[in-house]
Each structure stands twice: as structure tokens, then as C-alpha cells.
PDB file of N, CA and C in Angstrom:
ATOM      1  N   GLY Q   1       0.981  -1.021   0.016  1.00 69.00           N
ATOM      2  CA  GLY Q   1       0.027   0.136  -0.079  1.00 69.00           C
ATOM      3  C   GLY Q   1       0.865   1.307   0.143  1.00 69.00           C
ATOM      4  N   ALA Q   2       0.165   2.334   0.109  1.00 81.00           N
ATOM      5  CA  ALA Q   2       0.753   3.588  -0.162  1.00 81.00           C
ATOM      6  C   ALA Q   2       1.070   4.072   1.256  1.00 81.00           C
ATOM      7  N   VAL Q   3       2.445   4.804   1.325  1.00 83.00           N
ATOM      8  CA  VAL Q   3       2.948   5.188   2.615  1.00 83.00           C
ATOM      9  C   VAL Q   3       1.953   6.357   3.021  1.00 83.00           C
ATOM     10  N   ARG Q   4       1.420   6.058   4.138  1.00 90.00           N
ATOM     11  CA  ARG Q   4       0.511   7.358   4.863  1.00 90.00           C
ATOM     12  C   ARG Q   4       0.923   8.075   5.534  1.00 90.00           C
ATOM     13  N   TRP Q   5       2.304   7.925   6.110  1.00 89.00           N
ATOM     14  CA  TRP Q   5       2.761   8.987   7.290  1.00 89.00           C
ATOM     15  C   TRP Q   5       4.207   8.988   6.764  1.00 89.00           C
ATOM     16  N   LEU Q   6       5.000  10.358   7.223  1.00 84.00           N
ATOM     17  CA  LEU Q   6       6.179  10.541   7.051  1.00 84.00           C
ATOM     18  C   LEU Q   6       6.749  11.032   8.369  1.00 84.00           C
ATOM     19  N   TYR Q   7       7.848  10.392   8.732  1.00 85.00           N
ATOM     20  CA  TYR Q   7       8.621  10.604  10.082  1.00 85.00           C
ATOM     21  C   TYR Q   7       9.533  11.803   9.431  1.00 85.00           C
ATOM     22  N   LYS Q   8       9.358  12.975  10.358  1.00 79.00           N
ATOM     23  CA  LYS Q   8      10.146  14.240  10.154  1.00 79.00           C
ATOM     24  C   LYS Q   8      11.206  14.443  11.549  1.00 79.00           C
ATOM     25  N   GLY Q   9      10.767  13.879  12.438  1.00 74.00           N
ATOM     26  CA  GLY Q   9      11.367  14.002  13.795  1.00 74.00           C
ATOM     27  C   GLY Q   9      11.415  15.600  14.063  1.00 74.00           C
ATOM     28  N   GLN Q  10      12.823  16.072  14.292  1.00 70.00           N
ATOM     29  CA  GLN Q  10      12.927  17.322  14.790  1.00 70.00           C
ATOM     30  C   GLN Q  10      13.986  18.078  13.633  1.00 70.00           C
ATOM     31  N   VAL Q  11      13.748  17.751  12.495  1.00 65.00           N
ATOM     32  CA  VAL Q  11      14.640  18.107  11.396  1.00 65.00           C
ATOM     33  C   VAL Q  11      14.258  19.590  11.056  1.00 65.00           C
ATOM     34  N   PHE Q  12      13.128  20.087  11.391  1.00 64.00           N
ATOM     35  CA  PHE Q  12      12.622  21.462  10.909  1.00 64.00           C
ATOM     36  C   PHE Q  12      12.676  22.442  12.414  1.00 64.00           C
ATOM     37  N   GLN Q  13      13.325  21.826  13.226  1.00 66.00           N
ATOM     38  CA  GLN Q  13      13.195  22.309  14.588  1.00 66.00           C
ATOM     39  C   GLN Q  13      14.843  22.941  14.719  1.00 66.00           C
ATOM     40  N   LYS Q  14      15.322  23.829  14.022  1.00 69.00           N
ATOM     41  CA  LYS Q  14      16.607  24.314  14.171  1.00 69.00           C
ATOM     42  C   LYS Q  14      16.469  25.305  15.260  1.00 69.00           C
ATOM     43  N   ILE Q  15      16.702  25.241  16.504  1.00 73.00           N
ATOM     44  CA  ILE Q  15      16.312  26.477  17.488  1.00 73.00           C
ATOM     45  C   ILE Q  15      17.677  26.799  18.118  1.00 73.00           C
ATOM     46  N   ALA Q  16      17.910  28.114  18.106  1.00 74.00           N
ATOM     47  CA  ALA Q  16      19.164  28.813  18.605  1.00 74.00           C
ATOM     48  C   ALA Q  16      19.292  28.479  20.059  1.00 74.00           C
ATOM     49  N   ARG Q  17      17.933  28.382  20.886  1.00 79.00           N
ATOM     50  CA  ARG Q  17      18.004  28.600  22.327  1.00 79.00           C
ATOM     51  C   ARG Q  17      17.484  26.961  22.683  1.00 79.00           C
ATOM     52  N   LYS Q  18      18.397  26.275  22.605  1.00 77.00           N
ATOM     53  CA  LYS Q  18      18.121  24.668  22.957  1.00 77.00           C
ATOM     54  C   LYS Q  18      17.195  24.488  24.222  1.00 77.00           C
ATOM     55  N   ASP Q  19      17.163  25.219  25.053  1.00 84.00           N
ATOM     56  CA  ASP Q  19      16.472  25.122  26.315  1.00 84.00           C
ATOM     57  C   ASP Q  19      14.954  25.631  26.072  1.00 84.00           C
ATOM     58  N   GLN Q  20      14.522  25.960  24.916  1.00 80.00           N
ATOM     59  CA  GLN Q  20      13.317  26.258  24.628  1.00 80.00           C
ATOM     60  C   GLN Q  20      12.491  25.055  23.444  1.00 80.00           C
ATOM     61  N   ARG Q  21      13.397  24.000  23.505  1.00 75.00           N
ATOM     62  CA  ARG Q  21      12.707  23.278  22.462  1.00 75.00           C
ATOM     63  C   ARG Q  21      11.707  22.503  22.925  1.00 75.00           C
ATOM     64  N   GLU Q  22      11.245  22.250  24.307  1.00 77.00           N
ATOM     65  CA  GLU Q  22      10.541  21.504  24.983  1.00 77.00           C
ATOM     66  C   GLU Q  22       9.134  22.401  24.753  1.00 77.00           C
ATOM     67  N   LEU Q  23       9.277  23.577  24.512  1.00 80.00           N
ATOM     68  CA  LEU Q  23       7.946  24.688  24.648  1.00 80.00           C
ATOM     69  C   LEU Q  23       7.473  24.799  23.139  1.00 80.00           C
ATOM     70  N   ILE Q  24       7.968  23.846  22.146  1.00 76.00           N
ATOM     71  CA  ILE Q  24       7.523  24.048  20.645  1.00 76.00           C
ATOM     72  C   ILE Q  24       6.867  22.654  20.641  1.00 76.00           C
ATOM     73  N   LEU Q  25       5.694  22.983  20.274  1.00 73.00           N
ATOM     74  CA  LEU Q  25       4.806  21.885  19.621  1.00 73.00           C
ATOM     75  C   LEU Q  25       4.983  21.781  18.189  1.00 73.00           C
ATOM     76  N   SER Q  26       5.537  20.318  17.905  1.00 74.00           N
ATOM     77  CA  SER Q  26       5.850  19.995  16.841  1.00 74.00           C
ATOM     78  C   SER Q  26       5.741  18.262  16.573  1.00 74.00           C
ATOM     79  N   TYR Q  27       4.820  17.797  15.577  1.00 76.00           N
ATOM     80  CA  TYR Q  27       4.887  16.428  15.254  1.00 76.00           C
ATOM     81  C   TYR Q  27       5.686  15.999  14.829  1.00 76.00           C
ATOM     82  N   ALA Q  28       6.107  14.719  15.456  1.00 80.00           N
ATOM     83  CA  ALA Q  28       7.229  13.718  14.674  1.00 80.00           C
ATOM     84  C   ALA Q  28       6.625  13.213  13.195  1.00 80.00           C
ATOM     85  N   TRP Q  29       5.533  13.202  13.232  1.00 85.00           N
ATOM     86  CA  TRP Q  29       5.062  12.602  12.020  1.00 85.00           C
ATOM     87  C   TRP Q  29       4.278  13.270  11.321  1.00 85.00           C
ATOM     88  N   MET Q  30       4.182  13.607   9.928  1.00 84.00           N
ATOM     89  CA  MET Q  30       3.062  14.015   9.172  1.00 84.00           C
ATOM     90  C   MET Q  30       2.741  13.235   8.143  1.00 84.00           C
ATOM     91  N   PRO Q  31       1.299  13.371   7.970  1.00 90.00           N
ATOM     92  CA  PRO Q  31       0.611  12.660   6.598  1.00 90.00           C
ATOM     93  C   PRO Q  31       1.238  13.250   5.341  1.00 90.00           C
ATOM     94  N   THR Q  32       1.232  11.857   4.611  1.00 90.00           N
ATOM     95  CA  THR Q  32       2.047  12.380   3.206  1.00 90.00           C
ATOM     96  C   THR Q  32       1.086  12.886   2.463  1.00 90.00           C
ATOM     97  N   ALA Q  33      -0.333  12.889   2.548  1.00 91.00           N
ATOM     98  CA  ALA Q  33      -1.164  13.788   1.647  1.00 91.00           C
ATOM     99  C   ALA Q  33      -0.938  15.032   2.198  1.00 91.00           C
ATOM    100  N   GLY Q  34      -0.548  15.657   3.091  1.00 88.00           N
ATOM    101  CA  GLY Q  34      -0.441  16.803   3.665  1.00 88.00           C
ATOM    102  C   GLY Q  34       0.572  17.129   2.831  1.00 88.00           C
ATOM    103  N   VAL Q  35       2.209  16.795   3.030  1.00 86.00           N
ATOM    104  CA  VAL Q  35       3.267  17.136   2.644  1.00 86.00           C
ATOM    105  C   VAL Q  35       3.097  17.147   0.872  1.00 86.00           C
ATOM    106  N   ARG Q  36       2.305  16.209   0.284  1.00 90.00           N
ATOM    107  CA  ARG Q  36       2.344  16.496  -1.383  1.00 90.00           C
ATOM    108  C   ARG Q  36       1.321  17.674  -1.150  1.00 90.00           C
ATOM    109  N   THR Q  37       0.450  18.085  -0.692  1.00 92.00           N
ATOM    110  CA  THR Q  37      -0.327  19.539  -0.886  1.00 92.00           C
ATOM    111  C   THR Q  37       0.556  20.502  -0.495  1.00 92.00           C
ATOM    112  N   LEU Q  38       1.491  20.485   0.463  1.00 87.00           N
ATOM    113  CA  LEU Q  38       2.234  21.673   0.780  1.00 87.00           C
ATOM    114  C   LEU Q  38       3.240  21.895  -0.229  1.00 87.00           C
ATOM    115  N   ILE Q  39       3.692  20.587  -0.791  1.00 89.00           N
ATOM    116  CA  ILE Q  39       4.673  20.860  -2.366  1.00 89.00           C
ATOM    117  C   ILE Q  39       3.772  21.495  -3.477  1.00 89.00           C
ATOM    118  N   GLU Q  40       3.164  20.852  -3.580  1.00 94.00           N
ATOM    119  CA  GLU Q  40       2.210  21.453  -4.472  1.00 94.00           C
ATOM    120  C   GLU Q  40       1.674  23.142  -4.616  1.00 94.00           C
ATOM    121  N   LEU Q  41       1.577  23.453  -3.342  1.00 91.00           N
ATOM    122  CA  LEU Q  41       1.036  24.820  -3.153  1.00 91.00           C
ATOM    123  C   LEU Q  41       2.262  25.565  -3.230  1.00 91.00           C
ATOM    124  N   GLY Q  42       3.348  25.020  -2.821  1.00 87.00           N
ATOM    125  CA  GLY Q  42       4.406  25.889  -3.125  1.00 87.00           C
ATOM    126  C   GLY Q  42       4.973  26.055  -4.472  1.00 87.00           C
ATOM    127  N   ARG Q  43       4.798  24.966  -5.399  1.00 90.00           N
ATOM    128  CA  ARG Q  43       5.248  25.318  -6.567  1.00 90.00           C
ATOM    129  C   ARG Q  43       4.266  26.257  -7.506  1.00 90.00           C
ATOM    130  N   ARG Q  44       2.907  26.349  -6.845  1.00 92.00           N
ATOM    131  CA  ARG Q  44       1.697  27.175  -7.487  1.00 92.00           C
ATOM    132  C   ARG Q  44       2.247  28.598  -7.111  1.00 92.00           C
ATOM    133  N   ALA Q  45       2.555  28.648  -5.775  1.00 88.00           N
ATOM    134  CA  ALA Q  45       2.889  29.840  -5.328  1.00 88.00           C
ATOM    135  C   ALA Q  45       4.363  30.616  -5.747  1.00 88.00           C
ATOM    136  N   ASN Q  46       5.078  29.793  -6.097  1.00 86.00           N
ATOM    137  CA  ASN Q  46       6.325  30.302  -6.572  1.00 86.00           C
ATOM    138  C   ASN Q  46       6.498  30.845  -8.080  1.00 86.00           C
ATOM    139  N   ARG Q  47       5.001  30.313  -8.770  1.00 91.00           N
ATOM    140  CA  ARG Q  47       5.174  30.669 -10.442  1.00 91.00           C
ATOM    141  C   ARG Q  47       4.909  32.148 -10.590  1.00 91.00           C
ATOM    142  N   PRO Q  48       5.827  32.472 -11.629  1.00 89.00           N
ATOM    143  CA  PRO Q  48       5.839  33.762 -11.967  1.00 89.00           C
ATOM    144  C   PRO Q  48       4.352  34.669 -12.079  1.00 89.00           C
ATOM    145  N   GLU Q  49       3.593  33.806 -12.752  1.00 92.00           N
ATOM    146  CA  GLU Q  49       2.281  34.515 -12.841  1.00 92.00           C
ATOM    147  C   GLU Q  49       1.521  34.727 -11.555  1.00 92.00           C
ATOM    148  N   THR Q  50       1.652  34.038 -10.519  1.00 93.00           N
ATOM    149  CA  THR Q  50       1.148  33.989  -9.296  1.00 93.00           C
ATOM    150  C   THR Q  50       1.525  35.188  -8.544  1.00 93.00           C
ATOM    151  N   LEU Q  51       3.365  35.256  -8.448  1.00 90.00           N
ATOM    152  CA  LEU Q  51       3.708  36.155  -7.971  1.00 90.00           C
ATOM    153  C   LEU Q  51       3.403  37.521  -8.497  1.00 90.00           C
ATOM    154  N   ASP Q  52       3.245  37.645  -9.556  1.00 90.00           N
ATOM    155  CA  ASP Q  52       2.952  38.879 -10.713  1.00 90.00           C
ATOM    156  C   ASP Q  52       1.402  39.289 -10.200  1.00 90.00           C
ATOM    157  N   ALA Q  53       0.778  38.529  -9.598  1.00 92.00           N
ATOM    158  CA  ALA Q  53      -0.721  38.949  -9.623  1.00 92.00           C
ATOM    159  C   ALA Q  53      -0.939  39.527  -8.127  1.00 92.00           C
ATOM    160  N   ILE Q  54       0.318  39.414  -7.254  1.00 91.00           N
ATOM    161  CA  ILE Q  54      -0.078  40.035  -6.125  1.00 91.00           C
ATOM    162  C   ILE Q  54      -0.020  41.455  -6.171  1.00 91.00           C
ATOM    163  N   THR Q  55      -1.212  42.462  -5.686  1.00 90.00           N
ATOM    164  CA  THR Q  55      -0.910  43.730  -5.831  1.00 90.00           C
ATOM    165  C   THR Q  55      -1.211  44.200  -4.542  1.00 90.00           C
ATOM    166  N   CYS Q  56      -1.334  43.772  -3.564  1.00 93.00           N
ATOM    167  CA  CYS Q  56      -1.520  44.335  -2.085  1.00 93.00           C
ATOM    168  C   CYS Q  56       0.128  44.390  -1.399  1.00 93.00           C
ATOM    169  N   PRO Q  57       0.134  44.957  -0.400  1.00 93.00           N
ATOM    170  CA  PRO Q  57       1.429  45.184   0.328  1.00 93.00           C
ATOM    171  C   PRO Q  57       1.816  43.933   0.925  1.00 93.00           C
ATOM    172  N   VAL Q  58       2.867  43.294   1.033  1.00 91.00           N
ATOM    173  CA  VAL Q  58       3.345  42.199   1.441  1.00 91.00           C
ATOM    174  C   VAL Q  58       4.369  42.327   2.542  1.00 91.00           C
ATOM    175  N   LEU Q  59       4.276  41.809   3.708  1.00 91.00           N
ATOM    176  CA  LEU Q  59       5.210  41.764   4.803  1.00 91.00           C
ATOM    177  C   LEU Q  59       5.916  40.387   4.746  1.00 91.00           C
ATOM    178  N   ALA Q  60       6.911  40.142   4.404  1.00 86.00           N
ATOM    179  CA  ALA Q  60       7.641  38.932   4.559  1.00 86.00           C
ATOM    180  C   ALA Q  60       8.511  38.814   6.036  1.00 86.00           C
ATOM    181  N   LEU Q  61       8.061  37.866   6.666  1.00 83.00           N
ATOM    182  CA  LEU Q  61       8.862  37.378   8.082  1.00 83.00           C
ATOM    183  C   LEU Q  61       9.342  36.049   7.858  1.00 83.00           C
ATOM    184  N   HIS Q  62      10.622  36.058   8.074  1.00 79.00           N
ATOM    185  CA  HIS Q  62      11.365  35.045   7.734  1.00 79.00           C
ATOM    186  C   HIS Q  62      12.654  34.888   9.159  1.00 79.00           C
ATOM    187  N   GLY Q  63      12.522  33.569   9.396  1.00 78.00           N
ATOM    188  CA  GLY Q  63      13.544  33.240  10.417  1.00 78.00           C
ATOM    189  C   GLY Q  63      14.910  32.725  10.031  1.00 78.00           C
ATOM    190  N   VAL Q  64      16.004  33.508  10.199  1.00 76.00           N
ATOM    191  CA  VAL Q  64      17.451  32.911   9.230  1.00 76.00           C
ATOM    192  C   VAL Q  64      17.680  31.481   9.580  1.00 76.00           C
ATOM    193  N   LEU Q  65      17.195  30.814  10.703  1.00 72.00           N
ATOM    194  CA  LEU Q  65      17.425  29.443  10.777  1.00 72.00           C
ATOM    195  C   LEU Q  65      16.378  28.598  10.233  1.00 72.00           C
ATOM    196  N   ASP Q  66      15.429  28.828   9.528  1.00 73.00           N
ATOM    197  CA  ASP Q  66      14.431  28.168   8.672  1.00 73.00           C
ATOM    198  C   ASP Q  66      14.998  27.385   7.894  1.00 73.00           C
ATOM    199  N   GLY Q  67      14.759  25.957   8.206  1.00 68.00           N
ATOM    200  CA  GLY Q  67      14.835  24.913   7.334  1.00 68.00           C
ATOM    201  C   GLY Q  67      14.076  24.624   6.338  1.00 68.00           C
ATOM    202  N   ALA Q  68      12.910  24.913   6.418  1.00 71.00           N
ATOM    203  CA  ALA Q  68      11.883  24.527   5.294  1.00 71.00           C
ATOM    204  C   ALA Q  68      12.237  25.572   4.242  1.00 71.00           C
ATOM    205  N   ALA Q  69      12.358  26.787   4.458  1.00 76.00           N
ATOM    206  CA  ALA Q  69      12.503  27.723   3.184  1.00 76.00           C
ATOM    207  C   ALA Q  69      13.647  28.587   3.438  1.00 76.00           C
ATOM    208  N   SER Q  70      14.429  28.771   2.634  1.00 80.00           N
ATOM    209  CA  SER Q  70      15.999  29.444   2.684  1.00 80.00           C
ATOM    210  C   SER Q  70      15.533  31.058   2.845  1.00 80.00           C
ATOM    211  N   PRO Q  71      16.054  31.534   3.461  1.00 83.00           N
ATOM    212  CA  PRO Q  71      16.122  32.840   3.451  1.00 83.00           C
ATOM    213  C   PRO Q  71      16.564  33.654   1.642  1.00 83.00           C
ATOM    214  N   ALA Q  72      17.320  32.938   1.200  1.00 85.00           N
ATOM    215  CA  ALA Q  72      17.465  33.242  -0.328  1.00 85.00           C
ATOM    216  C   ALA Q  72      16.422  33.320  -1.112  1.00 85.00           C
ATOM    217  N   ALA Q  73      15.515  32.074  -0.969  1.00 84.00           N
ATOM    218  CA  ALA Q  73      14.453  31.664  -1.756  1.00 84.00           C
ATOM    219  C   ALA Q  73      13.263  32.852  -1.513  1.00 84.00           C
ATOM    220  N   THR Q  74      13.121  33.106   0.059  1.00 85.00           N
ATOM    221  CA  THR Q  74      11.831  33.904   0.442  1.00 85.00           C
ATOM    222  C   THR Q  74      12.467  35.519  -0.181  1.00 85.00           C
ATOM    223  N   ARG Q  75      13.497  35.717  -0.292  1.00 87.00           N
ATOM    224  CA  ARG Q  75      14.167  37.215  -0.839  1.00 87.00           C
ATOM    225  C   ARG Q  75      13.826  37.131  -2.318  1.00 87.00           C
ATOM    226  N   ALA Q  76      13.900  35.921  -3.143  1.00 88.00           N
ATOM    227  CA  ALA Q  76      13.957  35.939  -4.332  1.00 88.00           C
ATOM    228  C   ALA Q  76      12.353  36.148  -4.707  1.00 88.00           C
ATOM    229  N   ALA Q  77      11.472  35.563  -3.888  1.00 88.00           N
ATOM    230  CA  ALA Q  77      10.177  35.371  -4.391  1.00 88.00           C
ATOM    231  C   ALA Q  77       9.617  36.849  -3.975  1.00 88.00           C
ATOM    232  N   PHE Q  78       9.986  37.362  -2.570  1.00 89.00           N
ATOM    233  CA  PHE Q  78       9.652  38.720  -2.330  1.00 89.00           C
ATOM    234  C   PHE Q  78       9.701  39.646  -3.440  1.00 89.00           C
ATOM    235  N   ASP Q  79      11.069  39.674  -4.149  1.00 90.00           N
ATOM    236  CA  ASP Q  79      11.702  40.581  -5.016  1.00 90.00           C
ATOM    237  C   ASP Q  79      10.857  40.545  -6.213  1.00 90.00           C
ATOM    238  N   ARG Q  80      10.181  39.265  -6.497  1.00 89.00           N
ATOM    239  CA  ARG Q  80       9.452  39.243  -7.798  1.00 89.00           C
ATOM    240  C   ARG Q  80       7.859  39.598  -7.800  1.00 89.00           C
ATOM    241  N   MET Q  81       7.786  40.128  -6.530  1.00 90.00           N
ATOM    242  CA  MET Q  81       6.371  40.613  -6.402  1.00 90.00           C
ATOM    243  C   MET Q  81       6.380  42.105  -6.582  1.00 90.00           C
ATOM    244  N   PRO Q  82       5.162  42.296  -7.630  1.00 87.00           N
ATOM    245  CA  PRO Q  82       5.330  43.812  -7.566  1.00 87.00           C
ATOM    246  C   PRO Q  82       4.597  45.106  -6.704  1.00 87.00           C
ATOM    247  N   SER Q  83       4.188  44.155  -5.685  1.00 71.00           N
ATOM    248  CA  SER Q  83       3.603  45.360  -4.694  1.00 71.00           C
ATOM    249  C   SER Q  83       4.684  45.967  -3.759  1.00 71.00           C
TER     250      SER Q  83
END
């Protein structure tokens, strides 16, 4: 059968203050359907026609330790938005 769950452990928990780790709620297992959906949404959101269609002001908040999206990729997408 198809794999229904993906183990991610603490891969995306790159925390500068290790003493705060236990205060962060993060599940070790993720449903693969959710992962596929997030990947597809990311692809659609990063298309030039999608970014070009954004006409409202945008505030991009990003952590430099974010393991899911690089600061460079966030900056590149932000720079492509006309707003």
C-alpha cells in the first residue's frame, strides 16, 4: 500500500536556544497527503504568474534558521512581487 505517514522528527526544529525546544509543539509524524499538498502549493505560489498577480502590500517574515525555506528563496520570491 501507499505510505500514509512521513517521519520528520526534529528536522525542522533548528532552534538557537536549545532550552526552549520543549516549549515548541511539533509533531514527529506528518501525513504524506499533507506533505504532497504543501509541495504543490509551494510550486503554484512560486510561479511567476502567481507572484505577478499580487497587488497588495506584502510583509515577509522569515527566520534565518528556517530549514523549510531558505532566506535566499524567500527574498527571491519577495523581490518578484510587484507590490
